[in-house]
Short mmCIF file of N, CA and C in Angstrom, two decimals:
data_model
loop_
_atom_site.label_atom_id
_atom_site.label_comp_id
_atom_site.label_asym_id
_atom_site.label_seq_id
_atom_site.Cartn_x
_atom_site.Cartn_y
_atom_site.Cartn_z
N GLN A 1 8.41 -88.88 -38.48
CA GLN A 1 9.28 -89.26 -39.79
C GLN A 1 10.78 -89.71 -39.44
N VAL A 2 11.15 -90.47 -40.46
CA VAL A 2 12.99 -91.04 -40.13
C VAL A 2 13.74 -89.99 -40.88
N GLN A 3 14.51 -89.49 -40.31
CA GLN A 3 15.20 -88.50 -40.77
C GLN A 3 16.98 -89.37 -41.14
N LEU A 4 17.68 -88.82 -41.93
CA LEU A 4 18.80 -89.26 -42.34
C LEU A 4 19.85 -87.88 -42.31
N VAL A 5 20.91 -88.29 -41.63
CA VAL A 5 22.21 -87.17 -41.46
C VAL A 5 23.29 -87.63 -41.91
N GLU A 6 23.87 -87.04 -43.28
CA GLU A 6 24.99 -87.69 -43.80
C GLU A 6 26.41 -86.91 -43.17
N SER A 7 27.52 -87.46 -42.97
CA SER A 7 28.86 -86.60 -43.00
C SER A 7 29.72 -87.42 -43.51
N GLY A 8 31.06 -86.74 -43.64
CA GLY A 8 31.91 -87.26 -44.22
C GLY A 8 32.64 -86.94 -45.48
N GLY A 9 32.09 -85.79 -46.14
CA GLY A 9 32.19 -85.14 -47.42
C GLY A 9 33.33 -84.33 -47.28
N GLY A 10 34.17 -83.81 -48.47
CA GLY A 10 34.92 -82.92 -48.76
C GLY A 10 35.85 -83.13 -49.68
N LEU A 11 37.07 -82.61 -49.82
CA LEU A 11 37.92 -82.53 -50.80
C LEU A 11 39.20 -83.28 -50.71
N VAL A 12 39.17 -84.26 -51.76
CA VAL A 12 40.24 -85.15 -51.65
C VAL A 12 41.06 -85.28 -53.02
N GLN A 13 42.11 -85.51 -53.07
CA GLN A 13 42.73 -85.39 -54.10
C GLN A 13 42.65 -86.88 -54.94
N PRO A 14 42.65 -86.90 -56.22
CA PRO A 14 42.64 -88.02 -57.01
C PRO A 14 43.44 -89.36 -56.20
N GLY A 15 42.76 -90.31 -55.98
CA GLY A 15 43.71 -91.53 -55.86
C GLY A 15 43.52 -91.44 -54.56
N GLY A 16 43.09 -90.39 -53.46
CA GLY A 16 42.56 -90.52 -51.78
C GLY A 16 41.31 -91.25 -51.75
N SER A 17 40.95 -90.97 -50.30
CA SER A 17 40.16 -91.68 -50.00
C SER A 17 38.94 -90.95 -48.86
N LEU A 18 37.95 -91.42 -48.89
CA LEU A 18 36.95 -90.67 -48.06
C LEU A 18 36.13 -91.41 -47.67
N ARG A 19 35.51 -91.47 -46.32
CA ARG A 19 34.59 -92.25 -45.92
C ARG A 19 33.11 -91.51 -45.62
N LEU A 20 31.98 -92.10 -46.07
CA LEU A 20 30.75 -91.33 -45.88
C LEU A 20 30.21 -92.05 -45.03
N SER A 21 29.33 -91.47 -43.82
CA SER A 21 28.52 -92.13 -43.02
C SER A 21 27.05 -91.66 -43.28
N CYS A 22 25.91 -92.36 -42.88
CA CYS A 22 24.70 -92.05 -42.55
C CYS A 22 23.73 -92.47 -41.65
N ALA A 23 23.48 -91.56 -40.50
CA ALA A 23 22.59 -92.34 -39.61
C ALA A 23 20.98 -91.75 -39.79
N ALA A 24 20.25 -92.89 -39.31
CA ALA A 24 19.05 -92.77 -39.39
C ALA A 24 18.34 -92.71 -37.98
N SER A 25 17.32 -91.87 -38.09
CA SER A 25 16.88 -91.54 -36.75
C SER A 25 15.13 -91.47 -36.81
N GLY A 26 14.81 -91.68 -35.30
CA GLY A 26 13.16 -91.41 -35.71
C GLY A 26 12.80 -92.86 -35.45
N SER A 27 11.29 -92.89 -35.66
CA SER A 27 10.51 -94.15 -35.19
C SER A 27 10.87 -95.47 -36.40
N ILE A 28 11.73 -96.29 -36.13
CA ILE A 28 11.84 -97.00 -36.85
C ILE A 28 12.14 -98.46 -36.47
N LEU A 29 11.01 -99.37 -37.01
CA LEU A 29 10.87 -100.60 -37.06
C LEU A 29 11.87 -101.55 -37.78
N SER A 30 12.06 -101.16 -38.74
CA SER A 30 13.20 -101.88 -39.84
C SER A 30 13.50 -100.89 -40.94
N ILE A 31 14.85 -101.01 -41.10
CA ILE A 31 15.43 -100.66 -42.39
C ILE A 31 15.96 -101.63 -43.42
N GLY A 32 15.05 -102.05 -44.34
CA GLY A 32 15.25 -103.20 -45.46
C GLY A 32 16.50 -102.85 -46.27
N THR A 33 16.86 -101.59 -46.59
CA THR A 33 17.61 -101.44 -47.73
C THR A 33 18.35 -99.97 -47.56
N MET A 34 19.22 -99.68 -47.27
CA MET A 34 20.17 -98.55 -47.27
C MET A 34 21.29 -98.27 -48.61
N GLY A 35 21.50 -97.31 -49.00
CA GLY A 35 22.20 -96.89 -49.97
C GLY A 35 22.68 -95.69 -50.21
N TRP A 36 23.51 -95.37 -51.42
CA TRP A 36 24.00 -94.15 -51.83
C TRP A 36 23.67 -93.80 -53.22
N TYR A 37 23.30 -92.68 -53.66
CA TYR A 37 23.08 -92.11 -54.81
C TYR A 37 23.99 -90.67 -55.07
N ARG A 38 24.27 -90.51 -56.18
CA ARG A 38 25.01 -89.11 -56.42
C ARG A 38 24.77 -88.58 -57.59
N GLN A 39 24.41 -87.27 -57.46
CA GLN A 39 24.44 -86.22 -58.59
C GLN A 39 25.42 -85.45 -58.81
N ALA A 40 26.10 -85.36 -60.03
CA ALA A 40 27.02 -84.67 -60.68
C ALA A 40 26.53 -83.56 -61.26
N PRO A 41 27.39 -82.28 -61.31
CA PRO A 41 26.97 -81.30 -61.91
C PRO A 41 26.21 -81.54 -63.26
N GLY A 42 25.00 -80.92 -63.61
CA GLY A 42 24.62 -81.14 -65.08
C GLY A 42 23.97 -82.47 -65.32
N LYS A 43 23.87 -83.37 -64.45
CA LYS A 43 23.88 -84.76 -64.52
C LYS A 43 22.54 -85.29 -63.77
N GLN A 44 21.70 -86.14 -64.06
CA GLN A 44 20.90 -86.97 -63.33
C GLN A 44 21.49 -87.63 -62.23
N ARG A 45 20.42 -87.71 -61.21
CA ARG A 45 21.13 -88.64 -60.25
C ARG A 45 21.24 -89.92 -60.46
N GLU A 46 22.48 -90.57 -60.16
CA GLU A 46 22.57 -92.09 -60.18
C GLU A 46 22.81 -92.68 -59.06
N PHE A 47 22.66 -94.34 -59.38
CA PHE A 47 22.79 -95.11 -58.40
C PHE A 47 24.18 -95.31 -57.95
N VAL A 48 24.20 -95.44 -56.68
CA VAL A 48 25.73 -95.93 -56.41
C VAL A 48 26.08 -96.89 -55.91
N SER A 49 25.26 -97.53 -54.78
CA SER A 49 25.38 -98.79 -54.13
C SER A 49 24.14 -98.94 -52.98
N THR A 50 23.77 -100.24 -52.97
CA THR A 50 22.94 -100.41 -51.73
C THR A 50 23.13 -101.61 -51.18
N ILE A 51 22.77 -101.99 -49.93
CA ILE A 51 22.98 -102.78 -49.11
C ILE A 51 21.95 -103.26 -48.17
N THR A 52 21.35 -104.37 -48.25
CA THR A 52 20.32 -104.88 -47.52
C THR A 52 20.54 -105.16 -45.93
N SER A 53 19.59 -105.27 -45.44
CA SER A 53 19.93 -105.79 -43.78
C SER A 53 20.38 -106.74 -43.57
N SER A 54 20.16 -107.99 -44.42
CA SER A 54 21.28 -109.16 -44.30
C SER A 54 22.32 -109.12 -44.63
N GLY A 55 22.89 -107.81 -45.36
CA GLY A 55 24.14 -107.92 -45.91
C GLY A 55 24.40 -108.14 -47.54
N SER A 56 23.27 -108.19 -48.19
CA SER A 56 23.65 -107.85 -49.58
C SER A 56 24.03 -107.08 -50.08
N THR A 57 25.03 -106.68 -50.94
CA THR A 57 25.48 -105.72 -51.75
C THR A 57 24.93 -105.55 -53.15
N ILE A 58 25.21 -104.41 -53.83
CA ILE A 58 25.10 -104.05 -54.79
C ILE A 58 25.74 -102.66 -55.40
N TYR A 59 26.76 -102.73 -56.53
CA TYR A 59 27.14 -101.50 -56.85
C TYR A 59 27.38 -101.29 -58.24
N ALA A 60 27.07 -100.00 -58.54
CA ALA A 60 27.13 -99.76 -59.83
C ALA A 60 28.57 -99.80 -60.76
N ASP A 61 28.70 -100.16 -61.95
CA ASP A 61 29.88 -100.81 -62.50
C ASP A 61 30.91 -99.77 -62.36
N SER A 62 30.55 -98.39 -62.01
CA SER A 62 31.70 -97.28 -62.28
C SER A 62 32.26 -97.24 -61.05
N VAL A 63 31.89 -97.96 -59.96
CA VAL A 63 32.62 -97.82 -58.56
C VAL A 63 32.71 -99.17 -58.11
N LYS A 64 32.73 -100.15 -58.54
CA LYS A 64 33.21 -101.59 -58.39
C LYS A 64 34.79 -101.54 -58.26
N GLY A 65 35.03 -102.29 -56.88
CA GLY A 65 36.36 -102.55 -56.46
C GLY A 65 36.85 -101.36 -56.26
N ARG A 66 36.35 -100.25 -55.82
CA ARG A 66 36.95 -99.01 -55.47
C ARG A 66 36.37 -98.41 -53.99
N PHE A 67 35.03 -98.82 -54.21
CA PHE A 67 33.77 -98.28 -52.96
C PHE A 67 33.61 -99.44 -52.45
N THR A 68 33.44 -99.40 -50.94
CA THR A 68 32.52 -100.60 -50.17
C THR A 68 31.38 -100.07 -49.33
N ILE A 69 30.57 -100.78 -49.56
CA ILE A 69 29.05 -100.17 -48.64
C ILE A 69 29.06 -101.03 -47.33
N SER A 70 28.77 -100.30 -46.21
CA SER A 70 28.52 -101.23 -45.17
C SER A 70 27.64 -100.96 -44.23
N ARG A 71 27.32 -101.47 -43.26
CA ARG A 71 26.22 -100.71 -42.43
C ARG A 71 26.02 -101.53 -41.24
N ASP A 72 25.65 -100.75 -40.14
CA ASP A 72 25.84 -101.17 -38.69
C ASP A 72 24.33 -101.24 -38.39
N ASN A 73 23.31 -102.12 -38.16
CA ASN A 73 22.14 -102.28 -38.06
C ASN A 73 21.72 -101.87 -36.79
N ALA A 74 22.31 -101.96 -35.90
CA ALA A 74 22.39 -101.60 -34.27
C ALA A 74 22.08 -100.12 -34.08
N LYS A 75 23.11 -99.34 -35.01
CA LYS A 75 23.14 -98.08 -35.11
C LYS A 75 22.27 -97.52 -36.40
N ASN A 76 21.66 -98.18 -37.01
CA ASN A 76 20.74 -97.69 -38.30
C ASN A 76 21.94 -96.89 -39.00
N THR A 77 22.99 -96.97 -39.48
CA THR A 77 23.85 -96.42 -39.87
C THR A 77 24.61 -97.20 -41.14
N VAL A 78 24.81 -96.47 -42.29
CA VAL A 78 25.39 -97.08 -43.37
C VAL A 78 26.54 -96.19 -43.57
N TYR A 79 27.29 -96.82 -44.35
CA TYR A 79 28.70 -96.27 -44.76
C TYR A 79 29.33 -96.39 -46.08
N LEU A 80 29.84 -95.82 -46.58
CA LEU A 80 30.66 -95.87 -47.70
C LEU A 80 31.86 -95.46 -47.58
N GLN A 81 32.97 -96.32 -47.85
CA GLN A 81 34.28 -96.53 -48.21
C GLN A 81 34.74 -95.93 -49.24
N MET A 82 35.25 -94.89 -49.62
CA MET A 82 35.39 -94.57 -51.06
C MET A 82 37.17 -94.46 -51.26
N ASP A 83 37.61 -95.25 -52.09
CA ASP A 83 39.08 -95.37 -51.96
C ASP A 83 39.41 -95.28 -53.85
N SER A 84 40.58 -94.74 -53.96
CA SER A 84 41.03 -94.64 -55.18
C SER A 84 39.96 -93.61 -56.05
N LEU A 85 40.01 -92.47 -55.30
CA LEU A 85 39.06 -91.45 -55.89
C LEU A 85 39.58 -90.81 -57.08
N LYS A 86 38.42 -90.81 -57.96
CA LYS A 86 38.77 -90.14 -59.46
C LYS A 86 37.98 -89.22 -59.43
N PRO A 87 38.44 -87.93 -60.42
CA PRO A 87 37.77 -86.77 -60.27
C PRO A 87 36.32 -86.97 -60.95
N TRP A 88 35.95 -87.92 -61.72
CA TRP A 88 34.41 -88.08 -62.12
C TRP A 88 33.82 -88.70 -60.94
N ASP A 89 34.21 -88.96 -59.60
CA ASP A 89 33.49 -89.46 -58.61
C ASP A 89 32.80 -87.70 -58.02
N THR A 90 33.40 -86.87 -58.77
CA THR A 90 33.03 -85.69 -57.63
C THR A 90 31.19 -85.42 -57.83
N ALA A 91 30.65 -85.23 -56.87
CA ALA A 91 29.33 -85.27 -56.87
C ALA A 91 28.79 -85.15 -55.52
N VAL A 92 27.25 -84.64 -55.46
CA VAL A 92 26.63 -84.47 -54.24
C VAL A 92 26.06 -86.23 -54.06
N TYR A 93 26.66 -86.66 -52.76
CA TYR A 93 26.06 -87.98 -52.66
C TYR A 93 24.95 -88.00 -51.44
N TYR A 94 23.76 -88.71 -51.69
CA TYR A 94 22.76 -88.86 -51.04
C TYR A 94 22.46 -90.09 -50.55
N CYS A 95 22.22 -89.99 -49.24
CA CYS A 95 22.22 -91.16 -48.35
C CYS A 95 20.69 -91.70 -48.77
N TYR A 96 20.12 -92.94 -48.96
CA TYR A 96 18.96 -93.54 -48.82
C TYR A 96 18.96 -94.66 -47.81
N ALA A 97 17.14 -94.40 -47.30
CA ALA A 97 16.88 -95.83 -46.41
C ALA A 97 15.61 -96.08 -46.99
N GLY A 98 15.07 -97.55 -46.88
CA GLY A 98 13.97 -97.90 -47.08
C GLY A 98 13.53 -98.95 -45.91
N GLY A 99 12.27 -98.86 -45.42
CA GLY A 99 11.91 -99.54 -44.41
C GLY A 99 10.48 -99.64 -43.85
N ARG A 100 10.45 -99.94 -42.69
CA ARG A 100 9.13 -99.61 -42.02
C ARG A 100 9.27 -98.64 -40.73
N ASN A 101 8.42 -97.81 -40.42
CA ASN A 101 8.68 -97.11 -39.42
C ASN A 101 7.89 -97.66 -38.30
N GLY A 102 7.71 -97.13 -36.89
CA GLY A 102 7.22 -97.95 -35.51
C GLY A 102 5.80 -98.52 -35.89
N ALA A 103 4.98 -97.72 -36.55
CA ALA A 103 3.68 -98.06 -36.91
C ALA A 103 3.52 -99.16 -38.44
N GLY A 104 4.54 -99.35 -38.68
CA GLY A 104 4.87 -100.88 -39.79
C GLY A 104 4.53 -100.09 -40.72
N VAL A 105 4.30 -98.76 -41.42
CA VAL A 105 4.34 -98.06 -42.25
C VAL A 105 5.29 -97.97 -43.06
N PRO A 106 5.65 -98.37 -44.39
CA PRO A 106 6.48 -98.34 -45.13
C PRO A 106 7.00 -96.59 -45.30
N PHE A 107 8.42 -96.70 -45.37
CA PHE A 107 9.20 -95.42 -45.88
C PHE A 107 10.23 -95.59 -46.41
N ASN A 108 10.40 -94.22 -47.36
CA ASN A 108 11.40 -93.98 -48.05
C ASN A 108 12.14 -92.64 -47.82
N SER A 109 13.40 -92.33 -47.18
CA SER A 109 13.97 -91.56 -46.62
C SER A 109 15.11 -90.94 -47.37
N TRP A 110 15.42 -89.72 -47.51
CA TRP A 110 16.70 -89.24 -47.82
C TRP A 110 17.58 -88.28 -47.60
N GLY A 111 18.73 -88.19 -47.30
CA GLY A 111 19.46 -87.19 -46.47
C GLY A 111 19.41 -85.81 -47.68
N GLN A 112 20.36 -84.87 -46.91
CA GLN A 112 20.24 -83.60 -47.42
C GLN A 112 21.71 -83.91 -48.57
N GLY A 113 22.27 -84.48 -48.33
CA GLY A 113 23.44 -85.01 -49.48
C GLY A 113 24.61 -84.30 -48.80
N THR A 114 25.78 -84.97 -49.06
CA THR A 114 26.86 -84.14 -48.70
C THR A 114 28.01 -84.28 -49.82
N GLN A 115 28.65 -82.96 -50.17
CA GLN A 115 29.63 -82.87 -51.16
C GLN A 115 30.81 -83.60 -51.54
N VAL A 116 31.19 -84.38 -52.17
CA VAL A 116 32.34 -84.78 -52.47
C VAL A 116 33.12 -84.48 -53.81
N THR A 117 34.24 -83.90 -53.49
CA THR A 117 35.23 -83.12 -54.65
C THR A 117 36.59 -83.83 -54.64
N VAL A 118 36.94 -84.27 -55.93
CA VAL A 118 38.02 -84.91 -56.25
C VAL A 118 38.72 -84.01 -57.14
N SER A 119 39.84 -83.35 -56.67
CA SER A 119 40.36 -82.49 -57.59
C SER A 119 41.98 -82.50 -57.08
N SER A 120 42.65 -82.56 -58.07
CA SER A 120 44.33 -81.75 -57.57
C SER A 120 44.40 -80.30 -57.92
#
């Protein structure tokens, strides 16, 4: 199995910053896409951002200009730099990775989630 471990969540005041990290481990041939989704209380999970192995990025309109996604392919790690955080960014953030394992079989993996709370 491919496992994802997230870190970096916490409590921050509005206007502050956090950096989330997610490292993939296991038998991995390639990871085509890594990204972040979030789920706020009482709401459906929503897309935040993704990045491909070649560096192409997509952002939800709600975070454009404030969040920056990046990845280190050598470390199988994706990051989400979150600046100018707003109270409505409060959610559990989930890491995603999709690719092929060591046997060449496609996989989709999710992290356990990390809590981000933006509050004064």
